[in-house]
Amino acid sequence: MGERKVFPTIPLRDIIAFPHIVMPLIVGRPKSVRALDEALATDEKLLFLPTQKNPRINEPKQEDIYEIGTICKIKGHQRVPNENRKIIIEGLHRARMIRLIDNGDFLSAEVEILEEINQSHPEAKAMAKEVIELFRNLAKYMRISSEYIDILYNIKNPGEVCDVISAQLSIPIEKKQSLLDEVDVLKRLKMLKSIIEEELSQFESEKRARVRARGRGESSGIIGQGDFIQDEWREEIEELERRAEEKDLPERVREVVLKEIKKLKLMTPLAAEATVVRNYVDWLLSLPWTERSEEKLDLKEAKKILDEDHWGLEKVKERIIEYLAVRKLAGPSKAPILCFVGPPGVGKTSLAKSIARATGRKFVRLSLGGVRDEAEIRGHRRTYIGALPGRIIQMMRKAGTKNPVFLLDEVDKLCADFRGDPAAALLEVLDPEQNHSFLDHYIDIEYDLSEVFFICTANVTYSIPAPLLDRMEVIRIPGYTEHEKYEIARRFLIPKQAKNSGLNEDTVNFTKEALYKIIREYTREAGVRNLEREIGNVIRKVSKKIVEQNIDIKSNPKFTINVKDVLKFLGPPRFKPSDVDSKSLVGVARGLAWTEFGGDVLMIEVSILPGSGRLTITGKLGDVMQESVKAAISYVRSRARELGIDPDFYSKTDIHVHVPEGAVPKDGPSAGITIATAIISALTKIPVRADVSMTGEITLRGRVLPIGGIKEKLLAAHRYNIKNVIIPKENEKDLEDVPREILKDLNIKLVEHMDEVVELSLDAPKEKIWKGRLAEQDEGTAVLH
């Protein structure tokens, strides 16, 4: 018995969905639309598509639907008029419906996935070739191109050959359903062979009849009825010829277009292949092969636009100005491929739009979050029903020029599965040495992407494949300081939210204290997304007040928001100025951590219990962090006598290391010195100073090694109002990236050894911390005497 699963279900009318076939569908019935929404809400986006026995039934029951259907993947969807949806689906597997489930809202079905039989049978492979040859003869009557037949020979799977041909046949639904029902590939091929032979015989009989009729001088009713369609078809071909003549096309593209138009002229408009060829020509003529935007190379104007749209971000702005300067001096050159990496809400996407405005280029955006199919990037071959170019080519058509600013959003959230790896397909797109000849499966002609200004965005880099990351110039955009957030809110967020609420940009003003209160006590983030949300919340309350009191907005009323108004509109503060313990505690140290949302303060707790030397580590710590705990314990053992700790403590006590927020995974070596400090504090009973936070990797000998994310970590310490920060000496160079107002507020201590960390962080004089060392010195002095 095959695997059983439940899928949202849409019964089809007058059509069969076969495995291996990509095809478009219009979904209109309310239950079907809701089933579609249910499928789209899942990661897999799978539907079960059986066919109704009677297409006139609007609310089918289980007995009204054929038992065998196809599990399909939704490849794309869009809304069309009359609340209908257009979707593109790809058939994956045959499945038997066990029971139909109607919850009143939509249909779903419990199905058994069917495995094909005799797939690799030698006779099946031989018969598949026979069927293709028969279909070649039938294709002449159906106006299907010989190229389509050639592609069938490249399909290795006999079952897939059978399904692809079955989908093309114009035969009754009952016959198609019988082909879908058959899981034995050998029997299905025999059945298909018989159907093709029958269809071929019928076409040949009709052809002989037409020849006899023509000999007697009779007119064909079919030909007479088709005159109007033929005229329209001729007009469409003439329109394509006119567009081809007027458009500036490279010679290689013009040759393909003229060849395809010539092929169209030999086809009847009712042939399935005719629509495929017509759409292909339309795509070729719609793409910008030579059209370019005229670039602005005025550096002052570009700088002005970038400053108008964004506060700070000097490194990014400088890189754009450098690019424009090079373009001005050296002429056309390959556009850079940048990757903006930073936490959510710091303005990566809006910065890309600003760059397009500053350089005078068109802007297009492609979100890569959750894309898991290589065909999304490269497109499908034209042999598939409903095939389309990949998203790259679609966006180039939307841009209308060959040199737009092209934003690849959330490149770190690409996925890979059995359909291929889209990140591998992007390698060609983002390689300056290759992207002048990008090949889309649908277009099948090399397309030049070398003039496109690609910008990628990501929250982290570790999930981006190394070869892809190597092709990009990474520009890190860290979190904002409180001062930067204040300026961004004052200059950009307040006017924007006022406009969104139907007010004038200067109608609502916030006092400095009110804005800082929102920044410190209602948001805690690296970016400004939540800050914008809270400002919008306050301004909407003002809009409500204006409407309730019938104040005329044309009189340009002014409202000033102070601290009391913030409390009234937003309620009690969500965060205290400092959420970390303000008391010096034994066994509790404050570490600084880097997350994809910016820096944060991490509390590390250590408890010492009577026992037999067992070590317990909790808080969902990764392997590297667990190894840091073991390294810290080894350092403490090496210093036990000097610190006045019983040298045999590790065999007489159990040590429990815990990092709160246990549901959040944590990893990395930078908590090493924090863990060691907390363990020493717990063993010596000396509290750790509450106003000290630290970060750094520890070695067995107590050396403090450099770590990453210094700027984000110092911003977190500043945000939590922790004034003293201990960092590795080797990270001194990273302080250049930290804003001056932050460095001014922090007392930063640079250390090379763990002994220095102990003296700076424990709340006791040196004599008390190193009492064991002093005792040894006293003993040495006594011996000398």
Tab-separated table of C-alpha atoms in Angstrom, residues 311 479-490 493 519 523-528 531 719:
chain	number	residue	atom	x	y	z
A	311	TRP	CA	20.093	58.999	6.854
A	479	GLY	CA	21.753	48.485	13.243
A	480	TYR	CA	21.126	52.163	13.944
A	481	THR	CA	22.111	54.078	17.070
A	482	GLU	CA	19.428	55.863	19.112
A	483	HIS	CA	20.552	59.190	17.628
A	484	GLU	CA	20.286	57.801	14.074
A	485	LYS	CA	16.821	56.402	14.830
A	486	TYR	CA	15.762	59.804	16.180
A	487	GLU	CA	16.958	61.562	13.006
A	488	ILE	CA	15.338	58.949	10.721
A	489	ALA	CA	12.035	59.275	12.602
A	490	ARG	CA	12.118	63.076	12.496
A	493	LEU	CA	9.049	58.356	9.293
A	519	ILE	CA	12.701	54.421	20.740
A	523	THR	CA	10.820	49.252	20.531
A	524	ARG	CA	13.940	47.146	20.804
A	525	GLU	CA	15.314	46.453	17.346
A	526	ALA	CA	18.311	47.073	15.100
A	527	GLY	CA	16.225	48.726	12.357
A	528	VAL	CA	13.296	51.142	12.417
A	531	LEU	CA	9.486	52.396	15.357
A	719	ARG	CA	20.817	50.235	24.216
